[in-house]
Amino acid sequence: STGKENNAPNIIAMIQRFNEVSNWVATEVVSVTKDKLRTKALCWFLDVAEHCKQLNNLNALLEIISGLNQGPCHRLRDNWEALPNKYSLLYDNLNKLVSR
């Protein structure tokens, strides 16, 4: 047990939760085997991220976008290109928001 874990257990728990959720998002998208369904999964997570933004839940928004930006998920070029324009724009806007 390190000093950090003793001095700031709630911060450590928040960081662990952040990592769990972002890894879960990436895993859920990558584990879908059919391209059309994988593209739908991307759209679904983008819808959830937009709802989080509307609720001012910026932590959950960042968790989702971080998961979508993880290497295995981000490399799904065909699926990203198959997104309807509405979702491509939404992804770009949410990405810009969390990158500030």
Coordinates of C-alpha atoms in Angstrom, one line a residue:
S1 CA 0.0 0.0 0.0
T2 CA 1.5 3.3 -1.1
G3 CA 1.1 6.7 0.5
K4 CA -1.3 7.8 -2.3
E5 CA -3.7 5.1 -1.5
N6 CA -3.7 6.0 2.2
N7 CA -3.8 9.8 1.7
A8 CA -6.4 9.9 -1.1
P9 CA -8.4 6.7 -1.3
N10 CA -11.4 8.4 -3.0
I11 CA -9.3 9.9 -5.7
I12 CA -7.7 6.5 -6.4
A13 CA -11.2 5.0 -6.5
M14 CA -12.4 7.6 -9.0
I15 CA -9.4 7.0 -11.2
Q16 CA -10.0 3.2 -11.1
R17 CA -13.7 3.7 -11.9
F18 CA -12.8 6.0 -14.8
N19 CA -10.5 3.3 -16.2
E20 CA -13.1 0.6 -15.7
V21 CA -15.8 2.5 -17.6
S22 CA -13.5 3.6 -20.5
N23 CA -12.2 0.0 -20.9
W24 CA -15.7 -1.3 -20.8
V25 CA -16.8 1.0 -23.6
A26 CA -13.9 -0.1 -25.8
T27 CA -14.5 -3.8 -25.0
E28 CA -18.2 -3.6 -25.8
V29 CA -17.6 -2.0 -29.2
V30 CA -14.7 -4.2 -30.2
S31 CA -16.5 -7.4 -29.0
V32 CA -19.3 -6.9 -31.5
T33 CA -18.5 -9.2 -34.5
K34 CA -20.8 -7.8 -37.2
D35 CA -19.9 -4.5 -38.8
K36 CA -23.4 -3.0 -38.9
L37 CA -24.0 -3.9 -35.3
R38 CA -20.6 -2.5 -34.3
T39 CA -21.4 0.8 -36.0
K40 CA -24.8 0.8 -34.1
A41 CA -22.8 0.3 -30.9
L42 CA -20.7 3.4 -31.7
C43 CA -23.9 5.4 -32.3
W44 CA -25.4 4.1 -29.1
F45 CA -22.4 5.1 -27.0
L46 CA -22.3 8.5 -28.8
D47 CA -26.0 9.0 -27.8
V48 CA -25.2 8.1 -24.2
A49 CA -22.3 10.5 -24.2
E50 CA -24.5 13.3 -25.6
H51 CA -27.0 12.6 -22.8
C52 CA -24.2 12.8 -20.3
K53 CA -23.3 16.2 -21.7
Q54 CA -26.9 17.4 -21.4
L55 CA -27.0 16.2 -17.8
N56 CA -23.6 18.0 -17.1
N57 CA -22.1 14.6 -16.3
L58 CA -18.8 15.5 -17.8
N59 CA -16.9 12.8 -16.0
A60 CA -19.1 10.1 -17.7
L61 CA -18.8 11.9 -21.0
L62 CA -15.1 11.8 -20.8
E63 CA -15.1 8.1 -19.8
I64 CA -17.1 7.2 -22.9
I65 CA -15.1 9.4 -25.3
S66 CA -11.9 8.0 -23.8
G67 CA -13.1 4.5 -24.3
L68 CA -14.0 5.3 -28.0
N69 CA -10.5 6.8 -28.4
Q70 CA -8.7 3.7 -27.2
G71 CA -6.5 2.1 -29.8
P72 CA -8.5 -1.0 -30.5
C73 CA -11.7 1.0 -30.9
H74 CA -10.2 3.9 -32.7
R75 CA -8.6 1.6 -35.3
L76 CA -12.0 0.4 -36.5
R77 CA -11.8 2.7 -39.5
D78 CA -14.5 1.1 -41.6
N79 CA -17.0 1.4 -38.7
W80 CA -16.1 5.1 -38.0
E81 CA -16.5 5.8 -41.7
A82 CA -19.9 4.1 -41.8
L83 CA -21.3 6.4 -39.1
P84 CA -24.1 8.5 -40.3
N85 CA -23.1 12.1 -40.7
K86 CA -25.0 13.2 -37.6
Y87 CA -22.9 10.9 -35.4
S88 CA -19.6 11.8 -37.1
L89 CA -20.4 15.5 -36.3
L90 CA -21.5 14.5 -32.7
Y91 CA -18.2 12.6 -32.2
D92 CA -16.1 15.5 -33.5
N93 CA -18.0 18.0 -31.2
L94 CA -17.8 15.8 -28.1
N95 CA -14.1 15.1 -28.8
K96 CA -13.4 18.8 -29.1
L97 CA -15.3 19.5 -25.9
V98 CA -13.3 17.0 -23.8
S99 CA -10.0 17.9 -25.4
R100 CA -10.1 21.5 -24.2

